Short mmCIF file of C-alpha atoms and ligand atoms in Angstrom, two decimals:
data_model
loop_
_atom_site.label_atom_id
_atom_site.label_comp_id
_atom_site.label_asym_id
_atom_site.label_seq_id
_atom_site.Cartn_x
_atom_site.Cartn_y
_atom_site.Cartn_z
CA UNK A 1 32.62 -52.46 14.46
CA UNK A 2 33.72 -48.95 13.50
CA UNK A 3 34.13 -46.65 16.52
CA UNK A 4 32.22 -43.35 16.32
CA UNK A 5 34.58 -40.49 15.59
CA UNK A 6 35.16 -38.32 18.69
CA UNK A 7 33.77 -34.80 18.29
CA UNK A 8 36.28 -32.02 17.75
CA UNK A 9 36.31 -28.81 19.81
CA UNK A 10 36.09 -25.29 18.35
CA UNK A 11 39.74 -24.68 19.30
CA UNK A 12 40.76 -27.61 17.01
CA UNK A 13 38.97 -26.19 13.96
CA UNK A 14 41.02 -24.65 11.15
CA UNK A 15 41.11 -20.88 10.87
CA UNK A 16 43.23 -17.89 9.92
CA UNK A 17 46.11 -16.77 12.12
CA UNK A 18 45.23 -13.92 14.51
CA UNK A 19 47.61 -12.11 16.88
CA UNK A 20 47.29 -13.15 20.57
CA UNK A 21 45.38 -10.33 22.29
CA UNK A 22 43.14 -8.93 19.61
CA UNK A 23 42.63 -11.97 17.38
CA UNK A 24 40.91 -11.02 14.12
CA UNK A 25 39.45 -7.76 15.36
CA UNK A 26 41.28 -5.53 12.91
CA UNK A 27 40.22 -7.60 9.90
CA UNK A 28 36.57 -7.60 10.97
CA UNK A 29 36.22 -4.08 12.29
CA UNK A 30 35.49 -2.63 8.88
CA UNK A 31 32.80 -2.13 6.27
CA UNK A 32 34.20 -5.19 4.47
CA UNK A 33 33.87 -7.69 7.33
CA UNK A 34 31.47 -9.88 5.32
CA UNK A 35 33.93 -10.15 2.42
CA UNK A 36 36.74 -11.16 4.79
CA UNK A 37 34.60 -13.91 6.33
CA UNK A 38 33.59 -15.18 2.88
CA UNK A 39 37.21 -15.25 1.74
CA UNK A 40 38.17 -17.27 4.80
CA UNK A 41 35.28 -19.68 4.14
CA UNK A 42 36.78 -20.40 0.69
CA UNK A 43 40.07 -21.18 2.35
CA UNK A 44 39.12 -22.94 5.60
CA UNK A 45 35.94 -24.76 4.56
CA UNK A 46 32.39 -25.12 5.90
CA UNK A 47 33.31 -24.75 9.59
CA UNK A 48 36.20 -22.70 10.94
CA UNK A 49 37.15 -20.62 13.95
CA UNK A 50 38.16 -17.02 14.47
CA UNK A 51 38.89 -14.98 17.60
CA UNK A 52 37.75 -11.58 18.78
CA UNK A 53 39.97 -10.80 21.74
CA UNK A 54 39.76 -13.85 24.04
CA UNK A 55 36.46 -14.97 22.62
CA UNK A 56 36.45 -17.84 20.10
CA UNK A 57 33.78 -17.70 17.39
CA UNK A 58 32.67 -20.41 15.00
CA UNK A 59 31.86 -19.60 11.36
CA UNK A 60 29.50 -21.84 9.35
CA UNK A 61 29.18 -21.62 5.58
CA UNK A 62 27.51 -24.95 4.72
CA UNK A 63 23.98 -24.02 3.61
CA UNK A 64 22.28 -27.23 4.85
CA UNK A 65 23.77 -26.75 8.31
CA UNK A 66 22.79 -23.08 8.27
CA UNK A 67 19.18 -24.01 7.42
CA UNK A 68 19.08 -26.43 10.38
CA UNK A 69 20.50 -23.79 12.71
CA UNK A 70 17.99 -21.16 11.60
CA UNK A 71 15.14 -23.63 12.02
CA UNK A 72 16.22 -24.52 15.57
CA UNK A 73 15.47 -21.03 16.84
CA UNK A 74 14.43 -19.81 19.34
CA UNK A 75 15.14 -22.96 21.42
CA UNK A 76 18.74 -23.85 20.49
CA UNK A 77 20.12 -20.66 18.93
CA UNK A 78 19.57 -16.96 19.49
CA UNK A 79 20.89 -13.77 17.95
CA UNK A 80 24.34 -12.85 19.22
CA UNK A 81 23.98 -11.16 22.63
CA UNK A 82 26.33 -8.36 21.59
CA UNK A 83 23.77 -7.28 18.97
CA UNK A 84 21.02 -7.17 21.55
CA UNK A 85 23.24 -5.23 24.00
CA UNK A 86 24.25 -2.67 21.41
CA UNK A 87 20.64 -2.06 20.32
CA UNK A 88 19.45 -1.95 23.94
CA UNK A 89 22.03 0.69 24.79
CA UNK A 90 20.58 3.02 22.19
CA UNK A 91 17.03 2.15 23.31
CA UNK A 92 16.04 0.48 20.03
CA UNK A 93 14.99 -3.00 20.99
CA UNK A 94 12.17 -4.78 19.21
CA UNK A 95 11.34 -8.03 17.46
CA UNK A 96 14.73 -8.38 15.75
CA UNK A 97 16.57 -8.47 19.08
CA UNK A 98 13.87 -10.12 21.22
CA UNK A 99 14.23 -13.70 22.46
CA UNK A 100 12.11 -16.44 24.08
CA UNK A 101 8.53 -15.67 25.14
CA UNK A 102 9.00 -11.96 24.57
CA UNK A 103 9.89 -12.73 20.93
CA UNK A 104 6.86 -15.03 20.49
CA UNK A 105 4.44 -12.34 21.64
CA UNK A 106 5.97 -9.58 19.56
CA UNK A 107 6.20 -11.82 16.51
CA UNK A 108 2.43 -12.41 16.52
CA UNK A 109 1.74 -8.66 16.52
CA UNK A 110 4.25 -7.88 13.77
CA UNK A 111 3.12 -10.77 11.55
CA UNK A 112 -0.51 -9.60 11.88
CA UNK A 113 0.48 -6.01 11.04
CA UNK A 114 2.25 -7.17 7.86
CA UNK A 115 -0.25 -9.85 6.81
CA UNK A 116 -1.44 -10.27 3.22
CA UNK A 117 -4.87 -8.87 4.14
CA UNK A 118 -3.28 -5.73 5.58
CA UNK A 119 -1.13 -5.41 2.47
CA UNK A 120 -4.17 -5.73 0.21
CA UNK A 121 -5.96 -2.93 2.12
CA UNK A 122 -2.79 -0.85 2.03
CA UNK A 123 -2.24 -1.13 -1.74
CA UNK A 124 -3.93 2.22 -2.69
CA UNK A 125 -1.55 4.05 -0.33
CA UNK A 126 1.44 2.20 -1.75
CA UNK A 127 0.30 3.25 -5.21
CA UNK A 128 0.00 6.89 -4.16
CA UNK A 129 3.46 6.80 -2.56
CA UNK A 130 4.95 5.29 -5.73
CA UNK A 131 3.35 8.13 -7.72
CA UNK A 132 5.10 10.62 -5.40
CA UNK A 133 8.44 8.96 -6.14
CA UNK A 134 7.62 9.22 -9.83
CA UNK A 135 6.97 12.97 -9.44
CA UNK A 136 10.23 13.40 -7.54
CA UNK A 137 12.18 11.58 -10.26
CA UNK A 138 10.37 13.42 -13.07
CA UNK A 139 11.40 16.73 -11.49
CA UNK A 140 15.02 15.48 -11.27
CA UNK A 141 14.90 14.35 -14.92
CA UNK A 142 13.47 17.67 -16.10
CA UNK A 143 16.09 19.60 -14.11
CA UNK A 144 18.87 17.26 -15.31
CA UNK A 145 19.73 16.66 -11.64
CA UNK A 146 21.56 13.46 -10.64
CA UNK A 147 19.57 11.14 -8.39
CA UNK A 148 21.12 9.50 -5.33
CA UNK A 149 19.09 6.33 -5.67
CA UNK A 150 19.67 4.91 -2.15
CA UNK A 151 18.67 8.21 -0.51
CA UNK A 152 15.48 8.67 -2.55
CA UNK A 153 14.47 5.07 -2.00
CA UNK A 154 14.96 5.40 1.74
CA UNK A 155 12.49 8.29 1.65
CA UNK A 156 10.11 5.95 -0.17
CA UNK A 157 10.52 3.05 2.28
CA UNK A 158 10.18 5.28 5.35
CA UNK A 159 6.97 6.77 3.94
CA UNK A 160 5.62 3.28 3.22
CA UNK A 161 6.61 1.67 6.53
CA UNK A 162 5.24 4.56 8.61
CA UNK A 163 1.91 4.55 6.79
CA UNK A 164 1.47 0.81 7.01
CA UNK A 165 2.82 0.14 10.49
CA UNK A 166 2.02 3.38 12.32
CA UNK A 167 -0.88 4.86 10.34
CA UNK A 168 0.89 8.22 9.78
CA UNK A 169 2.13 9.73 6.55
CA UNK A 170 5.37 11.73 6.91
CA UNK A 171 5.53 12.35 3.12
CA UNK A 172 9.31 12.75 3.18
CA UNK A 173 9.32 12.22 -0.60
CA UNK A 174 7.72 15.62 -1.10
CA UNK A 175 9.33 17.39 1.84
CA UNK A 176 12.10 19.74 0.76
CA UNK A 177 15.16 20.08 2.99
CA UNK A 178 16.27 17.82 5.84
CA UNK A 179 14.16 14.78 6.67
CA UNK A 180 14.40 11.99 9.24
CA UNK A 181 16.32 9.71 6.84
CA UNK A 182 19.40 11.91 7.22
CA UNK A 183 19.55 10.76 10.82
CA UNK A 184 18.41 7.18 10.28
CA UNK A 185 21.31 6.59 7.88
CA UNK A 186 23.78 7.32 10.71
CA UNK A 187 22.45 4.55 12.95
CA UNK A 188 23.67 1.52 10.92
CA UNK A 189 27.31 2.69 10.65
CA UNK A 190 27.30 3.81 14.31
CA UNK A 191 26.16 0.38 15.45
CA UNK A 192 28.44 -1.51 13.07
CA UNK A 193 31.51 0.14 14.70
CA UNK A 194 30.32 -1.06 18.08
CA UNK A 195 29.76 -4.69 17.07
CA UNK A 196 33.49 -5.30 16.73
CA UNK A 197 35.23 -3.73 19.72
CA UNK A 198 37.10 -5.35 22.59
CA UNK A 199 35.47 -3.21 25.26
CA UNK A 200 32.60 -0.68 25.25
CA UNK A 201 34.78 2.45 25.55
CA UNK A 202 31.78 4.71 24.72
CA UNK A 203 30.42 4.09 28.20
CA UNK A 204 33.42 6.07 29.49
CA UNK A 205 34.09 8.53 26.71
CA UNK A 206 32.10 9.61 23.65
CA UNK A 207 34.16 9.97 20.47
CA UNK A 208 32.78 12.02 17.52
CA UNK A 209 31.13 8.99 15.83
CA UNK A 210 29.39 8.16 19.13
CA UNK A 211 28.04 11.68 19.35
CA UNK A 212 26.71 11.37 15.78
CA UNK A 213 24.96 8.13 16.76
CA UNK A 214 23.55 9.70 19.95
CA UNK A 215 22.10 12.60 17.99
CA UNK A 216 20.58 10.33 15.32
CA UNK A 217 18.91 8.19 17.98
CA UNK A 218 17.58 11.27 19.76
CA UNK A 219 15.96 12.56 16.57
CA UNK A 220 14.41 9.15 15.84
CA UNK A 221 13.09 8.94 19.40
CA UNK A 222 11.58 12.41 19.18
CA UNK A 223 9.81 11.57 15.90
CA UNK A 224 8.49 8.22 17.10
CA UNK A 225 7.40 9.71 20.44
CA UNK A 226 5.27 12.30 18.62
CA UNK A 227 3.66 9.56 16.52
CA UNK A 228 2.93 7.43 19.59
CA UNK A 229 1.42 10.43 21.40
CA UNK A 230 -0.85 11.29 18.47
CA UNK A 231 -1.95 7.66 18.13
CA UNK A 232 -2.69 7.45 21.87
CA UNK A 233 -4.84 10.59 21.64
CA UNK A 234 -6.67 9.24 18.60
CA UNK A 235 -7.40 5.96 20.36
CA UNK A 236 -8.56 7.73 23.53
CA UNK A 237 -11.00 9.73 21.41
CA UNK A 238 -12.25 6.56 19.66
CA UNK A 239 -12.30 3.91 22.42
CA UNK A 240 -14.09 1.25 20.34
CA UNK A 241 -11.79 1.57 17.35
CA UNK A 242 -10.27 -1.82 16.34
CA UNK A 243 -6.46 -1.63 15.87
CA UNK A 244 -5.57 -1.35 12.18
CA UNK A 245 -1.79 -1.21 12.38
CA UNK A 246 1.22 -2.31 14.41
CA UNK A 247 1.35 0.77 16.63
CA UNK A 248 -2.34 0.67 17.53
CA UNK A 249 -2.08 -3.06 18.29
CA UNK A 250 0.93 -2.41 20.57
CA UNK A 251 -0.93 0.41 22.34
CA UNK A 252 -3.86 -1.89 23.02
CA UNK A 253 -1.43 -4.45 24.49
CA UNK A 254 0.32 -1.75 26.55
CA UNK A 255 -2.95 -0.44 27.98
CA UNK A 256 -4.35 -3.89 28.74
CA UNK A 257 -4.66 -4.58 32.44
CA UNK A 258 -1.65 -6.51 33.72
CA UNK A 259 0.52 -5.63 30.73
CA UNK A 260 4.19 -5.09 31.54
CA UNK A 261 4.91 -3.18 28.32
CA UNK A 262 6.25 0.24 29.34
CA UNK A 263 6.15 3.39 27.21
CA UNK A 264 9.92 3.16 26.71
CA UNK A 265 9.58 -0.41 25.41
CA UNK A 266 6.78 0.59 23.11
CA UNK A 267 9.00 3.32 21.69
CA UNK A 268 11.91 0.88 21.33
CA UNK A 269 9.79 -1.73 19.47
CA UNK A 270 8.34 0.87 17.14
CA UNK A 271 11.71 2.41 16.28
CA UNK A 272 13.22 -0.99 15.51
CA UNK A 273 10.40 -1.96 13.17
CA UNK A 274 10.93 1.27 11.25
CA UNK A 275 14.67 0.57 10.97
CA UNK A 276 14.09 -3.08 9.94
CA UNK A 277 11.80 -2.02 7.09
CA UNK A 278 13.58 0.97 5.60
CA UNK A 279 17.17 0.41 4.54
CA UNK A 280 16.87 -3.34 3.85
CA UNK A 281 14.28 -2.60 1.16
CA UNK A 282 15.78 0.61 -0.20
CA UNK A 283 19.25 -0.94 -0.55
CA UNK A 284 17.82 -4.06 -2.20
CA UNK A 285 16.01 -1.90 -4.79
CA UNK A 286 19.19 0.17 -5.28
CA UNK A 287 21.21 -2.96 -6.02
CA UNK A 288 18.57 -4.05 -8.55
CA UNK A 289 18.60 -0.67 -10.30
CA UNK A 290 22.40 -0.81 -10.41
CA UNK A 291 22.10 -4.20 -12.14
CA UNK A 292 19.62 -2.72 -14.63
CA UNK A 293 22.42 -0.38 -15.71
CA UNK A 294 24.95 -3.23 -15.88
CA UNK A 295 22.70 -5.49 -17.97
CA UNK A 296 20.75 -3.19 -20.30
CA UNK A 297 19.38 -6.00 -22.45
CA UNK A 298 17.77 -7.56 -19.42
CA UNK A 299 16.38 -4.14 -18.48
CA UNK A 300 14.77 -3.94 -21.93
CA UNK A 301 13.18 -7.32 -21.36
CA UNK A 302 11.85 -6.33 -17.92
CA UNK A 303 10.48 -3.15 -19.46
CA UNK A 304 8.73 -5.07 -22.22
CA UNK A 305 7.13 -7.34 -19.64
CA UNK A 306 5.95 -4.35 -17.57
CA UNK A 307 4.60 -2.55 -20.68
CA UNK A 308 2.61 -5.60 -21.74
CA UNK A 309 1.10 -5.88 -18.30
CA UNK A 310 0.22 -2.32 -17.31
CA UNK A 311 0.52 0.14 -20.25
CA UNK A 312 -0.83 2.79 -20.61
CA UNK A 313 -0.77 3.09 -16.76
CA UNK A 314 2.41 4.56 -15.25
CA UNK A 315 2.48 2.42 -12.10
CA UNK A 316 0.96 -0.87 -10.94
CA UNK A 317 -2.75 -0.24 -10.90
CA UNK A 318 -3.99 -3.29 -9.03
CA UNK A 319 -2.41 -5.52 -6.42
CA UNK A 320 -2.88 -8.66 -8.57
CA UNK A 321 -0.64 -7.24 -11.31
CA UNK A 322 2.33 -7.59 -8.94
CA UNK A 323 2.06 -11.39 -9.31
CA UNK A 324 2.39 -11.37 -13.09
CA UNK A 325 5.94 -10.18 -13.67
CA UNK A 326 7.95 -13.42 -13.91
CA UNK A 327 11.04 -11.97 -15.56
CA UNK A 328 11.17 -9.00 -13.18
CA UNK A 329 10.94 -11.44 -10.26
CA UNK A 330 13.69 -13.58 -11.79
CA UNK A 331 15.88 -10.48 -12.13
CA UNK A 332 15.23 -9.50 -8.50
CA UNK A 333 15.99 -13.01 -7.21
CA UNK A 334 19.24 -13.07 -9.12
CA UNK A 335 20.33 -9.72 -7.67
CA UNK A 336 19.34 -10.83 -4.15
CA UNK A 337 21.34 -14.04 -4.67
CA UNK A 338 24.50 -12.06 -5.44
CA UNK A 339 23.87 -8.90 -3.42
CA UNK A 340 21.77 -9.88 -0.39
CA UNK A 341 21.58 -7.03 2.10
CA UNK A 342 22.13 -9.65 4.84
CA UNK A 343 25.06 -11.74 3.56
CA UNK A 344 25.65 -13.13 7.05
CA UNK A 345 24.01 -13.37 10.45
CA UNK A 346 25.49 -13.34 13.97
CA UNK A 347 24.06 -15.97 16.33
CA UNK A 348 24.85 -17.77 19.58
CA UNK A 349 24.24 -21.30 20.87
CA UNK A 350 21.77 -21.73 23.74
CA UNK A 351 22.92 -25.29 24.52
CA UNK A 352 25.86 -27.59 23.76
CA UNK A 353 25.35 -28.43 20.10
CA UNK A 354 27.02 -30.62 17.52
CA UNK A 355 27.78 -28.77 14.29
CA UNK A 356 29.49 -30.70 11.46
CA UNK A 357 31.25 -33.05 13.88
CA UNK A 358 32.30 -30.32 16.31
CA UNK A 359 30.91 -30.00 19.84
CA UNK A 360 30.09 -26.32 20.14
CA UNK A 361 29.51 -25.37 23.79
CA UNK A 362 26.54 -23.32 24.98
CA UNK A 363 27.16 -19.58 24.73
CA UNK A 364 29.47 -19.83 21.69
CA UNK A 365 29.09 -17.01 19.19
CA UNK A 366 28.54 -18.00 15.54
CA UNK A 367 28.55 -16.37 12.17
CA UNK A 368 26.45 -18.05 9.49
CA UNK A 369 27.41 -17.00 5.96
CA UNK A 370 24.14 -16.84 4.02
CA UNK A 371 25.55 -15.69 0.69
CA UNK A 372 28.40 -18.19 0.49
CA UNK A 373 26.25 -21.20 -0.50
CA UNK A 374 24.16 -19.12 -2.91
CA UNK A 375 27.19 -18.26 -5.05
CA UNK A 376 28.72 -21.75 -5.29
CA UNK A 377 28.44 -23.64 -8.54
CA UNK A 378 27.34 -26.87 -6.87
CA UNK A 379 24.18 -24.98 -5.79
CA UNK A 380 23.66 -22.60 -8.70
CA UNK A 381 25.08 -23.34 -12.14
CA UNK A 382 27.79 -20.86 -12.97
CA UNK A 383 28.17 -19.82 -9.31
CA UNK A 384 28.62 -16.07 -9.26
CA UNK A 385 27.51 -15.58 -12.88
CA UNK A 386 24.58 -13.17 -13.18
CA UNK A 387 21.85 -15.00 -15.06
CA UNK A 388 18.20 -14.16 -14.26
CA UNK A 389 17.04 -16.88 -16.68
CA UNK A 390 17.95 -19.49 -14.08
CA UNK A 391 14.86 -18.50 -12.08
CA UNK A 392 12.45 -19.17 -14.97
CA UNK A 393 11.04 -22.62 -15.80
CA UNK A 394 13.88 -24.49 -17.44
CA UNK A 395 13.82 -25.93 -20.94
CA UNK A 396 13.35 -29.70 -21.16
CA UNK A 397 16.73 -31.43 -20.88
CA UNK A 398 18.25 -28.62 -18.84
CA UNK A 399 16.68 -29.58 -15.51
CA UNK A 400 19.86 -31.14 -14.15
CA UNK A 401 21.71 -27.80 -13.90
CA UNK A 402 22.23 -27.14 -10.19
CA UNK A 403 19.53 -24.83 -8.86
CA UNK A 404 19.30 -25.37 -5.13
CA UNK A 405 16.84 -22.87 -3.70
CA UNK A 406 17.65 -24.19 -0.20
CA UNK A 407 20.92 -22.29 -0.52
CA UNK A 408 19.10 -19.01 -1.26
CA UNK A 409 17.91 -17.21 1.89
CA UNK A 410 17.91 -13.43 1.39
CA UNK A 411 15.12 -13.12 3.97
CA UNK A 412 16.61 -15.65 6.42
CA UNK A 413 14.78 -18.89 7.23
CA UNK A 414 12.90 -20.82 9.89
CA UNK A 415 10.61 -19.33 12.56
CA UNK A 416 12.43 -15.98 12.47
CA UNK A 417 12.26 -15.52 8.69
CA UNK A 418 11.69 -11.86 7.79
CA UNK A 419 8.03 -11.02 8.48
CA UNK A 420 8.27 -8.02 6.12
CA UNK A 421 9.18 -10.03 3.02
CA UNK A 422 5.77 -9.73 1.31
CA UNK A 423 5.68 -6.00 1.90
CA UNK A 424 9.27 -5.70 0.65
CA UNK A 425 8.53 -7.63 -2.56
CA UNK A 426 5.45 -5.50 -3.19
CA UNK A 427 7.46 -2.28 -2.74
CA UNK A 428 10.20 -3.62 -5.01
CA UNK A 429 7.78 -4.51 -7.83
CA UNK A 430 5.85 -1.23 -7.52
CA UNK A 431 8.99 0.95 -7.72
CA UNK A 432 10.62 -1.02 -10.52
CA UNK A 433 7.46 -1.15 -12.65
CA UNK A 434 7.12 2.64 -12.29
CA UNK A 435 10.80 3.14 -13.14
CA UNK A 436 10.57 0.95 -16.26
CA UNK A 437 7.44 2.70 -17.54
CA UNK A 438 8.77 6.21 -17.12
CA UNK A 439 12.53 6.53 -17.20
CA UNK A 440 15.74 5.71 -19.01
CA UNK A 441 18.79 5.21 -16.85
CA UNK A 442 22.18 6.79 -17.25
CA UNK A 443 24.85 6.16 -14.58
CA UNK A 444 26.65 9.35 -13.55
CA UNK A 445 29.99 7.51 -13.16
CA UNK A 446 29.67 4.66 -15.68
CA UNK A 447 33.20 3.31 -15.22
CA UNK A 448 33.28 3.42 -11.44
CA UNK A 449 32.86 0.11 -9.63
CA UNK A 450 30.06 0.01 -7.07
CA UNK A 451 31.39 -1.46 -3.82
CA UNK A 452 29.68 -3.31 -1.00
CA UNK A 453 29.64 -1.53 2.37
CA UNK A 454 28.50 -3.26 5.53
CA UNK A 455 26.67 -1.16 8.12
CA UNK A 456 24.35 -3.70 9.83
CA UNK A 457 22.99 -4.25 6.31
CA UNK A 458 25.06 -4.42 3.13
CA UNK A 459 24.57 -1.46 0.81
CA UNK A 460 26.04 -0.22 -2.47
CA UNK A 461 28.50 2.61 -1.74
CA UNK A 462 26.91 4.76 -4.46
CA UNK A 463 24.21 4.46 -7.11
CA UNK A 464 24.10 7.85 -8.79
CA UNK A 465 21.94 8.10 -11.90
CA UNK A 466 20.77 10.70 -14.31
CA UNK A 467 17.19 9.74 -15.07
CA UNK A 468 15.73 10.76 -18.43
CA UNK A 469 12.12 10.78 -19.44
CA UNK A 470 11.66 7.56 -21.38
CA UNK A 471 12.69 7.60 -25.04
CA UNK A 472 11.55 5.16 -27.76
CA UNK A 473 14.91 3.32 -27.54
CA UNK A 474 14.79 3.10 -23.76
CA UNK A 475 18.21 4.61 -22.98
CA UNK A 476 19.97 1.43 -23.98
CA UNK A 477 22.99 1.39 -26.27
CA UNK A 478 21.92 0.45 -29.83
CA UNK A 479 24.37 -2.47 -30.00
CA UNK A 480 22.79 -4.00 -26.88
CA UNK A 481 19.38 -3.87 -28.53
CA UNK A 482 20.50 -5.61 -31.69
CA UNK A 483 22.08 -8.54 -29.80
CA UNK A 484 18.78 -9.47 -28.17
CA UNK A 485 18.41 -12.06 -25.40
CA UNK A 486 19.64 -11.57 -21.87
CA UNK A 487 23.26 -11.07 -21.05
CA UNK A 488 24.94 -12.88 -18.23
CA UNK A 489 28.11 -11.83 -16.58
CA UNK A 490 30.36 -12.19 -13.61
CA UNK A 491 29.59 -10.09 -10.58
CA UNK A 492 30.07 -7.55 -9.09
C1 HEM B 501 14.25 -6.59 0.74
C2 HEM B 501 13.94 -6.24 1.97
C3 HEM B 501 14.25 -7.04 3.20
C4 HEM B 501 15.22 -7.98 3.41
C5 HEM B 501 16.25 -8.50 2.40
C6 HEM B 501 15.09 -8.44 4.78
C7 HEM B 501 15.89 -9.40 5.35
C8 HEM B 501 15.74 -9.85 6.64
C9 HEM B 501 16.55 -10.88 7.24
C10 HEM B 501 17.68 -11.63 6.57
C11 HEM B 501 16.10 -11.04 8.51
C12 HEM B 501 16.63 -12.05 9.53
C13 HEM B 501 15.78 -13.31 9.39
C14 HEM B 501 16.25 -14.48 10.23
O1 HEM B 501 16.75 -14.26 11.34
O2 HEM B 501 16.10 -15.62 9.75
C15 HEM B 501 15.01 -10.12 8.74
C16 HEM B 501 14.31 -10.00 9.91
C17 HEM B 501 13.34 -9.07 10.13
N1 HEM B 501 12.79 -8.21 9.21
FE1 HEM B 501 13.32 -8.05 7.26
N2 HEM B 501 14.06 -7.76 5.36
C18 HEM B 501 13.51 -6.90 4.44
C19 HEM B 501 12.43 -6.05 4.62
C20 HEM B 501 11.71 -5.93 5.79
C21 HEM B 501 10.54 -5.08 5.96
C22 HEM B 501 9.89 -4.24 4.86
C23 HEM B 501 10.16 -5.18 7.28
C24 HEM B 501 9.01 -4.53 8.00
C25 HEM B 501 8.49 -3.39 7.74
C26 HEM B 501 11.08 -6.11 7.93
C27 HEM B 501 11.03 -6.47 9.25
C28 HEM B 501 11.83 -7.44 9.81
C29 HEM B 501 11.76 -7.82 11.22
C30 HEM B 501 10.82 -7.21 12.26
C31 HEM B 501 12.69 -8.85 11.41
C32 HEM B 501 12.97 -9.63 12.70
C33 HEM B 501 12.18 -10.95 12.67
C34 HEM B 501 12.42 -11.86 13.88
O3 HEM B 501 13.51 -11.81 14.44
O4 HEM B 501 11.50 -12.63 14.20
N3 HEM B 501 11.99 -6.54 6.99
N4 HEM B 501 14.80 -9.41 7.57
#
């Protein structure tokens, strides 16, 4: 009888060479850490080891194993403790970094706040906010001013998240001069630096980037504190008012007899929800718009689909319309497959666990590479080829092409899957439909490659466009129009 193979240990796994004391710190302490990990996965396979100082980490790139790991939360795996510590230090600690029973309770409140019913009631406000973005972009087009797409979209997502989750309207889209986003955008890079360090030096001495982070957090706290105060006053004045958003629901919990939720925790939860909802969505839309400029024929096809559905309206008019844009959805899926804002996730084992024949002890830190499986040709025909058609019903006879949606997890998976995904998809469709109906796109630096930058989430380093009021030809080179069909091409 064949003997069962003994399990290997993490130290026996393959992996890149790293110098004794620091290990792979220098390779990972950068905005390109995700690309380094993906390159190593190509070389060392589905399970390999790396070191950060004396700590040994395990990296998983096999999508089936990743799915199982994500599904076994919160019992067997948690988010990496370093992430929780770094967020806690800056007093931003909510659902994303919660664990165990605390996570379960918060999850219920957040899921209710972002439910389909809430989204349906919220749709008129989303429509009005999309119209504001349209006015902002029309003014830029008329003034021939370049548009920094990521920045404008972050104004949009902050306005949307605050209205839906906190019941206040900051209207940053129509506020001239400095707005809160200028500070929010400093938090991701500030935290990213701190994820990969051997010791927390900032507890002893603050370097300039730490002072930038401190200031950004202070501004966020001040803003959120004012919102919480106003909501508290409103609720005190209307004691029988049923909570209609996340913040009101949290205040009811905080004021319930026996609740242990302090004001500081309430502030921390609220701030984290705002952060979770803003740059993930704005960077995803920015990547999609960048791909519109790379694949103009596909943009024409999206535009045609939007025109047929909503013309003569300028934006989505009714919630139901958002579910009738199959080619736009295919385009978005394809961009999220190649440019997911979360290409990897940092986790930790909560018990001794077997992973692909290796006994991984409790407390081991893991990276799971979410994008790796989504770009391999055994899962998606053509691998990293950009081809939105693959997401549409396939012609008879073509069904055998690999199309493994299990390997596609831009919103994560399992019990901790992103609770904001329906809101995000609604925002994405609303903005893109408005863009298609109203504007032609002209990149400011057409030849310049757009690079991936990791700062907690993965963003494009620049998407600068000159928007033009829409012309009959749609701002697309004439030769692209005559070819017809949808182009495919290798990323990036
Ligand atoms: C395109 C936009 C978005 C993307 C790609 C995205 C992606 C993700 C991913 C990958 C996770 C981790 C899931 C996991 O651990 O399995 C996550 C978690 C989370 N997201 Fe999103 N997200 C987006 C938009 C939003 C929005 C709009 C909100 C809310 C306003 C939101 C709130 C959250 C929260 C609270 C968590 C933590 C969930 C938990 O740990 O239980 N996200 N998101």
